[in-house]
Structures are given as C-alpha cells and as structure tokens.
Amino acid sequence: RAYLYHADRSYSMVLGRPYAIQDEYTTTLPPNNVLDLTKLTANSPTLPLSTPTRMTFVILRHQLAYLIGKMVQ
C-alpha cells in the first residue's frame, strides 16, 4: 500500500497531473521503525529514525511522498 501511495505522488509530480490518493480519505500510516517484522509483537520497541532499520527507508519514503503531494497541490 505504501508503494502505491508513493508511486501515485511521484507520477503525479512527473506528469504534472493531480494525485489520486487523497490524504483526507486514507488511513495508511507509516510503519513503526522496528528491527524485525517477523517477530513483531504489541510490546516491540519503536526505534528512533536515527537508528537505521529496514523500515527506515519505507518511513522516509512515506514522508517524501507526503511532501511531494503538497508540492503538487
């Protein structure tokens, strides 16, 4: 889902067209910055973004897609 959100924002900026996924109507949140998704539990600690994990890229890409949407708007 996050891939689709990022693709929608990126393509709309490149093509100069409005984006299709509206932030007001979506509930997709960026993932938590955790070390291992396979061992994720309710008590798994969320690490700061200064600690790089595999999910750090996804979180930062989600934030970038949000900013791209603001630029297109």
Tab-separated table of N, CA and C in Angstrom:
chain	number	residue	atom	x	y	z
A	1	ARG	N	0.814	-1.192	0.000
A	1	ARG	CA	0.000	0.000	0.000
A	1	ARG	C	0.854	1.251	0.000
A	2	ALA	N	1.929	1.189	0.746
A	2	ALA	CA	2.812	2.350	0.780
A	2	ALA	C	3.474	2.574	-0.575
A	3	TYR	N	3.722	1.488	-1.307
A	3	TYR	CA	4.314	1.616	-2.640
A	3	TYR	C	3.365	2.346	-3.580
A	4	LEU	N	2.088	2.034	-3.500
A	4	LEU	CA	1.099	2.670	-4.352
A	4	LEU	C	0.978	4.156	-4.026
A	5	TYR	N	0.991	4.492	-2.747
A	5	TYR	CA	0.921	5.891	-2.307
A	5	TYR	C	2.106	6.673	-2.858
A	6	HIS	N	3.291	6.115	-2.715
A	6	HIS	CA	4.496	6.797	-3.205
A	6	HIS	C	4.476	6.917	-4.726
A	7	ALA	N	4.065	5.857	-5.415
A	7	ALA	CA	4.006	5.891	-6.881
A	7	ALA	C	3.001	6.928	-7.364
A	8	ASP	N	1.848	7.000	-6.721
A	8	ASP	CA	0.829	7.974	-7.112
A	8	ASP	C	1.364	9.391	-6.998
A	9	ARG	N	2.033	9.684	-5.897
A	9	ARG	CA	2.570	11.035	-5.699
A	9	ARG	C	3.706	11.332	-6.671
A	10	SER	N	4.586	10.374	-6.876
A	10	SER	CA	5.730	10.600	-7.768
A	10	SER	C	5.285	10.786	-9.210
A	11	TYR	N	4.391	9.932	-9.682
A	11	TYR	CA	3.917	10.037	-11.075
A	11	TYR	C	3.128	11.314	-11.296
A	12	SER	N	2.361	11.747	-10.298
A	12	SER	CA	1.594	12.977	-10.479
A	12	SER	C	2.530	14.181	-10.597
A	13	MET	N	3.636	14.156	-9.863
A	13	MET	CA	4.579	15.258	-9.954
A	13	MET	C	5.287	15.253	-11.315
A	14	VAL	N	5.703	14.074	-11.770
A	14	VAL	CA	6.423	13.980	-13.040
A	14	VAL	C	5.523	14.349	-14.220
A	15	LEU	N	4.268	13.897	-14.168
A	15	LEU	CA	3.349	14.135	-15.276
A	15	LEU	C	2.613	15.466	-15.184
A	16	GLY	N	2.714	16.136	-14.037
A	16	GLY	CA	2.024	17.404	-13.878
A	16	GLY	C	0.522	17.242	-13.735
A	17	ARG	N	0.088	16.116	-13.217
A	17	ARG	CA	-1.336	15.820	-13.042
A	17	ARG	C	-1.660	15.745	-11.558
A	18	PRO	N	-2.927	15.902	-11.191
A	18	PRO	CA	-3.278	15.773	-9.767
A	18	PRO	C	-3.136	14.329	-9.293
A	19	TYR	N	-2.826	14.160	-8.030
A	19	TYR	CA	-2.704	12.822	-7.478
A	19	TYR	C	-4.081	12.252	-7.187
A	20	ALA	N	-4.176	10.934	-7.132
A	20	ALA	CA	-5.458	10.260	-6.966
A	20	ALA	C	-5.758	9.913	-5.511
A	21	ILE	N	-4.756	9.623	-4.716
A	21	ILE	CA	-4.972	9.194	-3.332
A	21	ILE	C	-4.979	10.429	-2.437
A	22	GLN	N	-6.136	10.737	-1.899
A	22	GLN	CA	-6.294	11.908	-1.033
A	22	GLN	C	-5.947	11.547	0.406
A	23	ASP	N	-5.137	12.351	1.060
A	23	ASP	CA	-4.751	12.094	2.451
A	23	ASP	C	-5.948	12.128	3.396
A	24	GLU	N	-6.945	12.927	3.087
A	24	GLU	CA	-8.103	13.054	3.955
A	24	GLU	C	-8.935	11.777	3.996
A	25	TYR	N	-8.834	10.952	2.959
A	25	TYR	CA	-9.673	9.764	2.854
A	25	TYR	C	-8.917	8.464	3.060
A	26	THR	N	-7.670	8.537	3.452
A	26	THR	CA	-6.888	7.329	3.670
A	26	THR	C	-6.507	7.202	5.138
A	27	THR	N	-6.257	5.985	5.544
A	27	THR	CA	-5.848	5.741	6.927
A	27	THR	C	-4.504	5.034	6.980
A	28	THR	N	-3.788	5.022	5.889
A	28	THR	CA	-2.492	4.370	5.863
A	28	THR	C	-1.471	5.223	6.594
A	29	LEU	N	-0.896	4.657	7.617
A	29	LEU	CA	0.131	5.344	8.381
A	29	LEU	C	1.485	4.730	8.068
A	30	PRO	N	2.556	5.486	8.244
A	30	PRO	CA	3.868	4.879	8.030
A	30	PRO	C	4.117	3.803	9.079
A	31	PRO	N	4.909	2.800	8.760
A	31	PRO	CA	5.153	1.722	9.718
A	31	PRO	C	6.041	2.180	10.867
A	32	ASN	N	6.076	1.382	11.901
A	32	ASN	CA	6.978	1.645	13.020
A	32	ASN	C	8.392	1.244	12.630
A	33	ASN	N	9.356	1.923	13.185
A	33	ASN	CA	10.751	1.616	12.926
A	33	ASN	C	11.181	0.487	13.872
A	34	VAL	N	11.027	-0.743	13.422
A	34	VAL	CA	11.346	-1.918	14.232
A	34	VAL	C	12.459	-2.708	13.558
A	35	LEU	N	13.134	-3.526	14.328
A	35	LEU	CA	14.260	-4.301	13.797
A	35	LEU	C	13.814	-5.483	12.950
A	36	ASP	N	12.831	-6.243	13.418
A	36	ASP	CA	12.463	-7.476	12.738
A	36	ASP	C	10.947	-7.597	12.660
A	37	LEU	N	10.397	-7.529	11.456
A	37	LEU	CA	8.947	-7.619	11.289
A	37	LEU	C	8.411	-9.009	11.569
A	38	THR	N	9.232	-10.022	11.432
A	38	THR	CA	8.740	-11.386	11.641
A	38	THR	C	8.504	-11.682	13.118
A	39	LYS	N	9.149	-10.931	13.991
A	39	LYS	CA	8.995	-11.148	15.431
A	39	LYS	C	8.278	-9.975	16.096
A	40	LEU	N	7.435	-9.293	15.337
A	40	LEU	CA	6.741	-8.119	15.827
A	40	LEU	C	5.634	-8.507	16.801
A	41	THR	N	5.634	-7.883	17.962
A	41	THR	CA	4.587	-8.091	18.961
A	41	THR	C	4.056	-6.731	19.393
A	42	ALA	N	3.044	-6.730	20.235
A	42	ALA	CA	2.467	-5.476	20.718
A	42	ALA	C	3.464	-4.699	21.569
A	43	ASN	N	4.424	-5.389	22.167
A	43	ASN	CA	5.402	-4.735	23.035
A	43	ASN	C	6.733	-4.472	22.350
A	44	SER	N	6.807	-4.633	21.051
A	44	SER	CA	8.066	-4.391	20.335
A	44	SER	C	8.429	-2.913	20.415
A	45	PRO	N	9.673	-2.608	20.739
A	45	PRO	CA	10.056	-1.192	20.856
A	45	PRO	C	10.149	-0.527	19.483
A	46	THR	N	9.696	0.704	19.428
A	46	THR	CA	9.840	1.506	18.215
A	46	THR	C	11.116	2.318	18.359
A	47	LEU	N	12.004	2.161	17.403
A	47	LEU	CA	13.301	2.832	17.458
A	47	LEU	C	13.212	4.210	16.819
A	48	PRO	N	14.090	5.129	17.208
A	48	PRO	CA	14.109	6.437	16.546
A	48	PRO	C	14.644	6.298	15.120
A	49	LEU	N	14.343	7.284	14.274
A	49	LEU	CA	14.811	7.233	12.885
A	49	LEU	C	16.326	7.340	12.783
A	50	SER	N	16.986	7.770	13.831
A	50	SER	CA	18.446	7.824	13.812
A	50	SER	C	19.060	6.429	13.894
A	51	THR	N	18.253	5.425	14.232
A	51	THR	CA	18.701	4.034	14.227
A	51	THR	C	18.182	3.382	12.948
A	52	PRO	N	19.039	3.189	11.950
A	52	PRO	CA	18.556	2.658	10.677
A	52	PRO	C	18.146	1.187	10.778
A	53	THR	N	16.991	0.898	10.221
A	53	THR	CA	16.494	-0.466	10.091
A	53	THR	C	15.980	-0.626	8.667
A	54	ARG	N	15.453	-1.775	8.353
A	54	ARG	CA	14.870	-1.958	7.017
A	54	ARG	C	13.645	-1.080	6.810
A	55	MET	N	12.957	-0.765	7.879
A	55	MET	CA	11.738	0.032	7.769
A	55	MET	C	12.023	1.531	7.703
A	56	THR	N	13.235	1.958	8.006
A	56	THR	CA	13.575	3.375	7.954
A	56	THR	C	13.358	3.930	6.550
A	57	PHE	N	13.749	3.182	5.536
A	57	PHE	CA	13.568	3.616	4.149
A	57	PHE	C	12.094	3.813	3.832
A	58	VAL	N	11.244	2.887	4.268
A	58	VAL	CA	9.811	2.972	3.995
A	58	VAL	C	9.202	4.186	4.694
A	59	ILE	N	9.626	4.439	5.922
A	59	ILE	CA	9.113	5.587	6.666
A	59	ILE	C	9.513	6.889	5.983
A	60	LEU	N	10.770	7.009	5.610
A	60	LEU	CA	11.248	8.232	4.968
A	60	LEU	C	10.628	8.420	3.591
A	61	ARG	N	10.412	7.321	2.874
A	61	ARG	CA	9.766	7.421	1.562
A	61	ARG	C	8.321	7.884	1.710
A	62	HIS	N	7.639	7.432	2.767
A	62	HIS	CA	6.264	7.872	3.021
A	62	HIS	C	6.237	9.376	3.298
A	63	GLN	N	7.187	9.861	4.079
A	63	GLN	CA	7.260	11.290	4.368
A	63	GLN	C	7.569	12.090	3.108
A	64	LEU	N	8.441	11.554	2.255
A	64	LEU	CA	8.754	12.217	0.993
A	64	LEU	C	7.520	12.272	0.093
A	65	ALA	N	6.764	11.196	0.027
A	65	ALA	CA	5.551	11.176	-0.793
A	65	ALA	C	4.540	12.198	-0.300
A	66	TYR	N	4.441	12.371	1.004
A	66	TYR	CA	3.545	13.388	1.560
A	66	TYR	C	3.980	14.786	1.104
A	67	LEU	N	5.282	15.057	1.157
A	67	LEU	CA	5.788	16.364	0.727
A	67	LEU	C	5.589	16.577	-0.768
A	68	ILE	N	5.770	15.533	-1.555
A	68	ILE	CA	5.534	15.630	-2.997
A	68	ILE	C	4.083	16.005	-3.259
A	69	GLY	N	3.175	15.408	-2.485
A	69	GLY	CA	1.757	15.753	-2.631
A	69	GLY	C	1.489	17.208	-2.330
A	70	LYS	N	2.163	17.744	-1.327
A	70	LYS	CA	1.999	19.161	-1.006
A	70	LYS	C	2.525	20.055	-2.140
A	71	MET	N	3.623	19.617	-2.765
A	71	MET	CA	4.180	20.389	-3.882
A	71	MET	C	3.233	20.358	-5.079
A	72	VAL	N	2.643	19.199	-5.357
A	72	VAL	CA	1.731	19.077	-6.495
A	72	VAL	C	0.470	19.893	-6.246
A	73	GLN	N	0.016	19.905	-5.001
A	73	GLN	CA	-1.196	20.629	-4.660
A	73	GLN	C	-0.981	22.110	-4.879
